[in-house]
Short mmCIF file of N, CA and C in Angstrom, two decimals:
data_model
loop_
_atom_site.label_atom_id
_atom_site.label_comp_id
_atom_site.label_asym_id
_atom_site.label_seq_id
_atom_site.Cartn_x
_atom_site.Cartn_y
_atom_site.Cartn_z
N MET A 6 -8.04 -112.50 -37.96
CA MET A 6 -8.14 -111.31 -38.77
C MET A 6 -6.76 -111.03 -39.33
N SER A 7 -6.60 -111.01 -40.67
CA SER A 7 -5.29 -110.86 -41.27
C SER A 7 -4.91 -109.41 -41.54
N ASN A 8 -5.84 -108.53 -41.75
CA ASN A 8 -5.56 -107.13 -42.05
C ASN A 8 -5.60 -106.30 -40.77
N PRO A 9 -4.44 -105.75 -40.34
CA PRO A 9 -4.41 -104.98 -39.09
C PRO A 9 -5.16 -103.66 -39.17
N ASN A 10 -5.53 -103.21 -40.37
CA ASN A 10 -6.27 -101.96 -40.51
C ASN A 10 -7.77 -102.14 -40.30
N ILE A 11 -8.23 -103.38 -40.17
CA ILE A 11 -9.66 -103.62 -39.94
C ILE A 11 -9.97 -103.37 -38.47
N VAL A 12 -10.87 -102.41 -38.24
CA VAL A 12 -11.25 -102.05 -36.88
C VAL A 12 -12.42 -102.92 -36.41
N LEU A 13 -13.42 -103.08 -37.27
CA LEU A 13 -14.60 -103.87 -36.93
C LEU A 13 -14.77 -104.97 -37.96
N ASN A 14 -14.90 -106.21 -37.47
CA ASN A 14 -15.10 -107.35 -38.35
C ASN A 14 -16.29 -108.15 -37.84
N VAL A 15 -17.39 -108.08 -38.57
CA VAL A 15 -18.58 -108.86 -38.27
C VAL A 15 -18.59 -109.99 -39.29
N ASN A 16 -18.54 -111.23 -38.80
CA ASN A 16 -18.35 -112.36 -39.69
C ASN A 16 -19.47 -113.39 -39.55
N GLY A 17 -20.41 -113.37 -40.49
CA GLY A 17 -21.44 -114.40 -40.58
C GLY A 17 -22.33 -114.54 -39.36
N ILE A 18 -22.71 -113.42 -38.76
CA ILE A 18 -23.51 -113.54 -37.53
C ILE A 18 -24.95 -113.94 -37.82
N GLU A 19 -25.50 -114.64 -36.86
CA GLU A 19 -26.90 -115.03 -36.87
C GLU A 19 -27.49 -114.57 -35.54
N VAL A 20 -28.65 -113.93 -35.60
CA VAL A 20 -29.30 -113.44 -34.38
C VAL A 20 -30.68 -114.05 -34.27
N ILE A 21 -30.98 -114.53 -33.07
CA ILE A 21 -32.29 -115.13 -32.79
C ILE A 21 -32.91 -114.39 -31.61
N TYR A 22 -34.20 -114.09 -31.72
CA TYR A 22 -34.96 -113.49 -30.62
C TYR A 22 -35.84 -114.56 -29.99
N ASN A 23 -35.99 -114.48 -28.67
CA ASN A 23 -36.87 -115.40 -27.92
C ASN A 23 -36.57 -116.87 -28.20
N HIS A 24 -35.32 -117.18 -28.48
CA HIS A 24 -34.84 -118.55 -28.72
C HIS A 24 -35.43 -119.21 -29.96
N VAL A 25 -36.27 -118.52 -30.73
CA VAL A 25 -36.89 -119.18 -31.88
C VAL A 25 -36.97 -118.33 -33.14
N ILE A 26 -36.97 -117.02 -33.04
CA ILE A 26 -37.22 -116.16 -34.20
C ILE A 26 -35.89 -115.74 -34.81
N LEU A 27 -35.56 -116.30 -35.96
CA LEU A 27 -34.33 -115.97 -36.67
C LEU A 27 -34.52 -114.64 -37.39
N VAL A 28 -33.72 -113.63 -37.02
CA VAL A 28 -33.90 -112.31 -37.63
C VAL A 28 -32.70 -111.89 -38.48
N LEU A 29 -31.53 -112.44 -38.22
CA LEU A 29 -30.36 -112.19 -39.06
C LEU A 29 -29.70 -113.52 -39.37
N LYS A 30 -29.23 -113.66 -40.59
CA LYS A 30 -28.53 -114.90 -40.96
C LYS A 30 -27.39 -114.55 -41.91
N GLY A 31 -26.17 -114.85 -41.49
CA GLY A 31 -25.01 -114.68 -42.36
C GLY A 31 -24.61 -113.24 -42.62
N VAL A 32 -24.83 -112.34 -41.68
CA VAL A 32 -24.47 -110.94 -41.87
C VAL A 32 -22.97 -110.75 -41.62
N SER A 33 -22.31 -110.14 -42.59
CA SER A 33 -20.87 -109.87 -42.48
C SER A 33 -20.58 -108.45 -42.95
N LEU A 34 -19.62 -107.82 -42.29
CA LEU A 34 -19.12 -106.52 -42.75
C LEU A 34 -17.77 -106.27 -42.12
N GLN A 35 -16.97 -105.48 -42.80
CA GLN A 35 -15.68 -105.07 -42.27
C GLN A 35 -15.56 -103.57 -42.41
N VAL A 36 -15.04 -102.93 -41.37
CA VAL A 36 -14.80 -101.50 -41.40
C VAL A 36 -13.33 -101.29 -41.07
N SER A 37 -12.63 -100.63 -41.99
CA SER A 37 -11.20 -100.37 -41.81
C SER A 37 -10.97 -99.03 -41.13
N GLU A 38 -9.77 -98.86 -40.62
CA GLU A 38 -9.35 -97.62 -39.98
C GLU A 38 -9.61 -96.44 -40.91
N GLY A 39 -10.29 -95.41 -40.41
CA GLY A 39 -10.56 -94.21 -41.18
C GLY A 39 -11.72 -94.31 -42.15
N GLN A 40 -12.32 -95.47 -42.27
CA GLN A 40 -13.42 -95.68 -43.19
C GLN A 40 -14.75 -95.29 -42.55
N ILE A 41 -15.65 -94.77 -43.34
CA ILE A 41 -17.01 -94.49 -42.90
C ILE A 41 -17.91 -95.53 -43.53
N ALA A 42 -18.73 -96.18 -42.72
CA ALA A 42 -19.61 -97.23 -43.22
C ALA A 42 -21.06 -96.86 -42.94
N ALA A 43 -21.94 -97.28 -43.83
CA ALA A 43 -23.38 -97.08 -43.65
C ALA A 43 -24.07 -98.41 -43.83
N ILE A 44 -25.08 -98.65 -43.02
CA ILE A 44 -25.91 -99.85 -43.16
C ILE A 44 -27.25 -99.38 -43.68
N LEU A 45 -27.59 -99.80 -44.87
CA LEU A 45 -28.82 -99.36 -45.53
C LEU A 45 -29.78 -100.52 -45.71
N GLY A 46 -31.07 -100.21 -45.68
CA GLY A 46 -32.07 -101.24 -45.92
C GLY A 46 -33.44 -100.75 -45.50
N GLY A 47 -34.44 -101.42 -45.96
CA GLY A 47 -35.82 -101.06 -45.64
C GLY A 47 -36.17 -101.42 -44.21
N ASN A 48 -37.40 -101.08 -43.84
CA ASN A 48 -37.90 -101.44 -42.50
C ASN A 48 -37.84 -102.95 -42.32
N GLY A 49 -37.31 -103.38 -41.18
CA GLY A 49 -37.25 -104.80 -40.89
C GLY A 49 -36.11 -105.55 -41.55
N ALA A 50 -35.19 -104.84 -42.19
CA ALA A 50 -34.09 -105.50 -42.90
C ALA A 50 -32.98 -106.00 -41.97
N GLY A 51 -32.95 -105.49 -40.73
CA GLY A 51 -31.94 -105.95 -39.78
C GLY A 51 -30.87 -104.94 -39.43
N LYS A 52 -31.04 -103.69 -39.84
CA LYS A 52 -30.04 -102.66 -39.55
C LYS A 52 -29.86 -102.46 -38.05
N THR A 53 -30.95 -102.23 -37.36
CA THR A 53 -30.89 -101.99 -35.91
C THR A 53 -30.41 -103.23 -35.18
N THR A 54 -30.86 -104.39 -35.58
CA THR A 54 -30.43 -105.63 -34.93
C THR A 54 -28.93 -105.83 -35.12
N THR A 55 -28.41 -105.53 -36.29
CA THR A 55 -26.97 -105.63 -36.52
C THR A 55 -26.20 -104.71 -35.58
N LEU A 56 -26.66 -103.47 -35.45
CA LEU A 56 -25.99 -102.52 -34.55
C LEU A 56 -26.12 -102.95 -33.10
N ARG A 57 -27.26 -103.48 -32.72
CA ARG A 57 -27.43 -103.98 -31.34
C ARG A 57 -26.51 -105.17 -31.08
N ALA A 58 -26.30 -106.00 -32.08
CA ALA A 58 -25.38 -107.13 -31.92
C ALA A 58 -23.96 -106.63 -31.68
N VAL A 59 -23.53 -105.64 -32.47
CA VAL A 59 -22.19 -105.08 -32.31
C VAL A 59 -22.05 -104.40 -30.96
N SER A 60 -23.08 -103.70 -30.51
CA SER A 60 -23.06 -102.98 -29.22
C SER A 60 -23.38 -103.88 -28.03
N ASN A 61 -23.70 -105.13 -28.29
CA ASN A 61 -24.12 -106.11 -27.28
C ASN A 61 -25.33 -105.63 -26.48
N LEU A 62 -26.30 -105.10 -27.20
CA LEU A 62 -27.54 -104.62 -26.59
C LEU A 62 -28.73 -105.54 -26.89
N LEU A 63 -28.48 -106.75 -27.35
CA LEU A 63 -29.56 -107.66 -27.72
C LEU A 63 -30.27 -108.27 -26.52
N LYS A 64 -29.57 -108.47 -25.43
CA LYS A 64 -30.17 -109.17 -24.28
C LYS A 64 -31.40 -108.46 -23.76
N GLY A 65 -31.40 -107.14 -23.79
CA GLY A 65 -32.57 -106.37 -23.35
C GLY A 65 -33.78 -106.58 -24.23
N GLU A 66 -33.55 -107.10 -25.43
CA GLU A 66 -34.63 -107.38 -26.38
C GLU A 66 -34.88 -108.89 -26.49
N ARG A 67 -34.29 -109.67 -25.59
CA ARG A 67 -34.39 -111.13 -25.59
C ARG A 67 -33.78 -111.74 -26.85
N GLY A 68 -32.69 -111.11 -27.30
CA GLY A 68 -32.00 -111.61 -28.49
C GLY A 68 -30.59 -112.06 -28.16
N GLU A 69 -30.02 -112.85 -29.08
CA GLU A 69 -28.65 -113.32 -28.89
C GLU A 69 -28.01 -113.65 -30.23
N VAL A 70 -26.69 -113.47 -30.29
CA VAL A 70 -25.92 -113.90 -31.45
C VAL A 70 -25.65 -115.39 -31.25
N THR A 71 -26.12 -116.20 -32.19
CA THR A 71 -25.98 -117.66 -32.03
C THR A 71 -24.91 -118.26 -32.94
N LYS A 72 -24.49 -117.53 -33.96
CA LYS A 72 -23.43 -118.00 -34.86
C LYS A 72 -22.60 -116.81 -35.30
N GLY A 73 -21.40 -117.09 -35.77
CA GLY A 73 -20.53 -116.05 -36.28
C GLY A 73 -19.71 -115.40 -35.19
N SER A 74 -19.04 -114.32 -35.57
CA SER A 74 -18.18 -113.62 -34.62
C SER A 74 -18.19 -112.13 -34.88
N ILE A 75 -17.87 -111.38 -33.82
CA ILE A 75 -17.75 -109.93 -33.92
C ILE A 75 -16.43 -109.57 -33.25
N GLU A 76 -15.54 -108.90 -34.01
CA GLU A 76 -14.24 -108.52 -33.49
C GLU A 76 -14.04 -107.02 -33.60
N LEU A 77 -13.43 -106.45 -32.58
CA LEU A 77 -13.04 -105.05 -32.58
C LEU A 77 -11.52 -105.03 -32.41
N ARG A 78 -10.84 -104.54 -33.43
CA ARG A 78 -9.36 -104.51 -33.44
C ARG A 78 -8.77 -105.88 -33.08
N GLY A 79 -9.38 -106.94 -33.65
CA GLY A 79 -8.87 -108.29 -33.48
C GLY A 79 -9.33 -109.01 -32.22
N GLU A 80 -10.08 -108.35 -31.35
CA GLU A 80 -10.56 -108.95 -30.10
C GLU A 80 -12.03 -109.35 -30.26
N ARG A 81 -12.35 -110.59 -29.90
CA ARG A 81 -13.75 -111.02 -29.91
C ARG A 81 -14.50 -110.23 -28.84
N ILE A 82 -15.65 -109.65 -29.20
CA ILE A 82 -16.36 -108.77 -28.27
C ILE A 82 -17.77 -109.23 -27.93
N GLU A 83 -18.20 -110.39 -28.42
CA GLU A 83 -19.57 -110.82 -28.19
C GLU A 83 -19.92 -110.97 -26.71
N ASN A 84 -18.95 -111.29 -25.89
CA ASN A 84 -19.23 -111.54 -24.47
C ASN A 84 -18.89 -110.36 -23.56
N LEU A 85 -18.49 -109.24 -24.14
CA LEU A 85 -18.21 -108.06 -23.33
C LEU A 85 -19.52 -107.36 -22.98
N THR A 86 -19.52 -106.66 -21.88
CA THR A 86 -20.71 -105.90 -21.49
C THR A 86 -20.81 -104.64 -22.35
N PRO A 87 -22.00 -104.07 -22.48
CA PRO A 87 -22.11 -102.79 -23.19
C PRO A 87 -21.19 -101.72 -22.60
N ALA A 88 -21.02 -101.71 -21.29
CA ALA A 88 -20.12 -100.72 -20.65
C ALA A 88 -18.67 -100.94 -21.09
N ASP A 89 -18.25 -102.20 -21.18
CA ASP A 89 -16.90 -102.50 -21.67
C ASP A 89 -16.72 -102.02 -23.11
N LEU A 90 -17.75 -102.20 -23.91
CA LEU A 90 -17.69 -101.77 -25.30
C LEU A 90 -17.62 -100.25 -25.42
N VAL A 91 -18.35 -99.54 -24.58
CA VAL A 91 -18.28 -98.07 -24.59
C VAL A 91 -16.85 -97.63 -24.28
N GLN A 92 -16.21 -98.28 -23.33
CA GLN A 92 -14.83 -97.92 -22.99
C GLN A 92 -13.88 -98.19 -24.15
N ARG A 93 -14.24 -99.11 -25.03
CA ARG A 93 -13.43 -99.39 -26.21
C ARG A 93 -13.83 -98.52 -27.41
N GLY A 94 -14.87 -97.70 -27.23
CA GLY A 94 -15.27 -96.78 -28.28
C GLY A 94 -16.46 -97.20 -29.11
N VAL A 95 -17.14 -98.28 -28.72
CA VAL A 95 -18.33 -98.73 -29.45
C VAL A 95 -19.55 -98.10 -28.79
N VAL A 96 -20.20 -97.20 -29.50
CA VAL A 96 -21.33 -96.46 -28.95
C VAL A 96 -22.45 -96.45 -29.98
N GLN A 97 -23.65 -96.71 -29.55
CA GLN A 97 -24.80 -96.61 -30.43
C GLN A 97 -25.55 -95.34 -30.07
N VAL A 98 -25.57 -94.38 -31.00
CA VAL A 98 -26.28 -93.12 -30.78
C VAL A 98 -27.64 -93.25 -31.44
N MET A 99 -28.68 -93.09 -30.66
CA MET A 99 -30.04 -93.24 -31.18
C MET A 99 -30.39 -92.12 -32.15
N GLU A 100 -31.33 -92.40 -33.02
CA GLU A 100 -31.75 -91.41 -34.00
C GLU A 100 -32.62 -90.33 -33.37
N GLY A 101 -32.72 -89.19 -34.04
CA GLY A 101 -33.52 -88.03 -33.71
C GLY A 101 -34.19 -87.93 -32.36
N ARG A 102 -35.32 -88.55 -32.21
CA ARG A 102 -36.15 -88.35 -31.02
C ARG A 102 -35.50 -88.86 -29.74
N HIS A 103 -34.46 -89.67 -29.86
CA HIS A 103 -33.81 -90.22 -28.67
C HIS A 103 -32.59 -89.40 -28.24
N CYS A 104 -32.23 -88.38 -29.02
CA CYS A 104 -31.06 -87.57 -28.69
C CYS A 104 -31.39 -86.54 -27.63
N PHE A 105 -30.35 -85.97 -27.04
CA PHE A 105 -30.51 -84.91 -26.07
C PHE A 105 -30.77 -83.61 -26.83
N ALA A 106 -31.97 -83.08 -26.72
CA ALA A 106 -32.39 -81.93 -27.52
C ALA A 106 -31.55 -80.69 -27.25
N HIS A 107 -31.04 -80.54 -26.05
CA HIS A 107 -30.28 -79.33 -25.71
C HIS A 107 -28.83 -79.38 -26.18
N LEU A 108 -28.39 -80.50 -26.74
CA LEU A 108 -27.02 -80.63 -27.22
C LEU A 108 -26.96 -80.48 -28.73
N THR A 109 -25.79 -80.08 -29.23
CA THR A 109 -25.58 -80.02 -30.68
C THR A 109 -25.44 -81.44 -31.21
N ILE A 110 -25.43 -81.58 -32.53
CA ILE A 110 -25.24 -82.90 -33.14
C ILE A 110 -23.90 -83.48 -32.70
N GLU A 111 -22.85 -82.66 -32.75
CA GLU A 111 -21.53 -83.14 -32.34
C GLU A 111 -21.52 -83.57 -30.87
N GLU A 112 -22.14 -82.79 -30.01
CA GLU A 112 -22.18 -83.14 -28.59
C GLU A 112 -22.95 -84.45 -28.36
N ASN A 113 -24.03 -84.66 -29.11
CA ASN A 113 -24.77 -85.92 -29.01
C ASN A 113 -23.90 -87.10 -29.43
N LEU A 114 -23.13 -86.93 -30.50
CA LEU A 114 -22.27 -88.01 -30.96
C LEU A 114 -21.14 -88.30 -29.98
N LEU A 115 -20.72 -87.30 -29.23
CA LEU A 115 -19.63 -87.47 -28.28
C LEU A 115 -20.07 -87.99 -26.91
N THR A 116 -21.38 -88.07 -26.67
CA THR A 116 -21.85 -88.47 -25.34
C THR A 116 -21.35 -89.84 -24.92
N GLY A 117 -21.20 -90.75 -25.84
CA GLY A 117 -20.73 -92.08 -25.48
C GLY A 117 -19.23 -92.18 -25.31
N ALA A 118 -18.50 -91.16 -25.71
CA ALA A 118 -17.03 -91.23 -25.65
C ALA A 118 -16.45 -90.76 -24.33
N TYR A 119 -17.27 -90.30 -23.42
CA TYR A 119 -16.73 -89.72 -22.18
C TYR A 119 -15.95 -90.71 -21.33
N THR A 120 -16.19 -92.00 -21.50
CA THR A 120 -15.46 -92.98 -20.68
C THR A 120 -14.21 -93.51 -21.37
N ARG A 121 -13.99 -93.14 -22.62
CA ARG A 121 -12.81 -93.65 -23.33
C ARG A 121 -11.54 -93.09 -22.73
N LYS A 122 -10.55 -93.95 -22.64
CA LYS A 122 -9.28 -93.53 -22.06
C LYS A 122 -8.41 -92.81 -23.08
N ASP A 123 -8.45 -93.23 -24.35
CA ASP A 123 -7.56 -92.64 -25.35
C ASP A 123 -8.11 -91.37 -25.97
N LYS A 124 -9.43 -91.14 -25.87
CA LYS A 124 -10.10 -89.95 -26.40
C LYS A 124 -9.82 -89.74 -27.88
N ALA A 125 -9.53 -90.82 -28.60
CA ALA A 125 -9.26 -90.72 -30.04
C ALA A 125 -10.53 -90.67 -30.83
#
């Protein structure tokens, strides 16, 4: 990674479910420091799978990244546990019905940050 301002670098990932079903091919994105990114697409386009790949939550769905790389601040993260990723600040907050109803939107977004050491 040549640009030190790039926080997240997803480079040409391929995801396969059940060892045979190719669901993502050649997905790449870069997110720089301070940038807000959105992943848009119709149903089945691969938005959730991309986020699960970044969060390393594919194994629970019998999925795996078979090609490409995912880096967080220059560190390869494909083999880190979801807990390790949470400590580094990678958190997947579920949409609407999966949130804690008694918390505010901000509190829901902060739920994954409680283990971060830098609290940034």
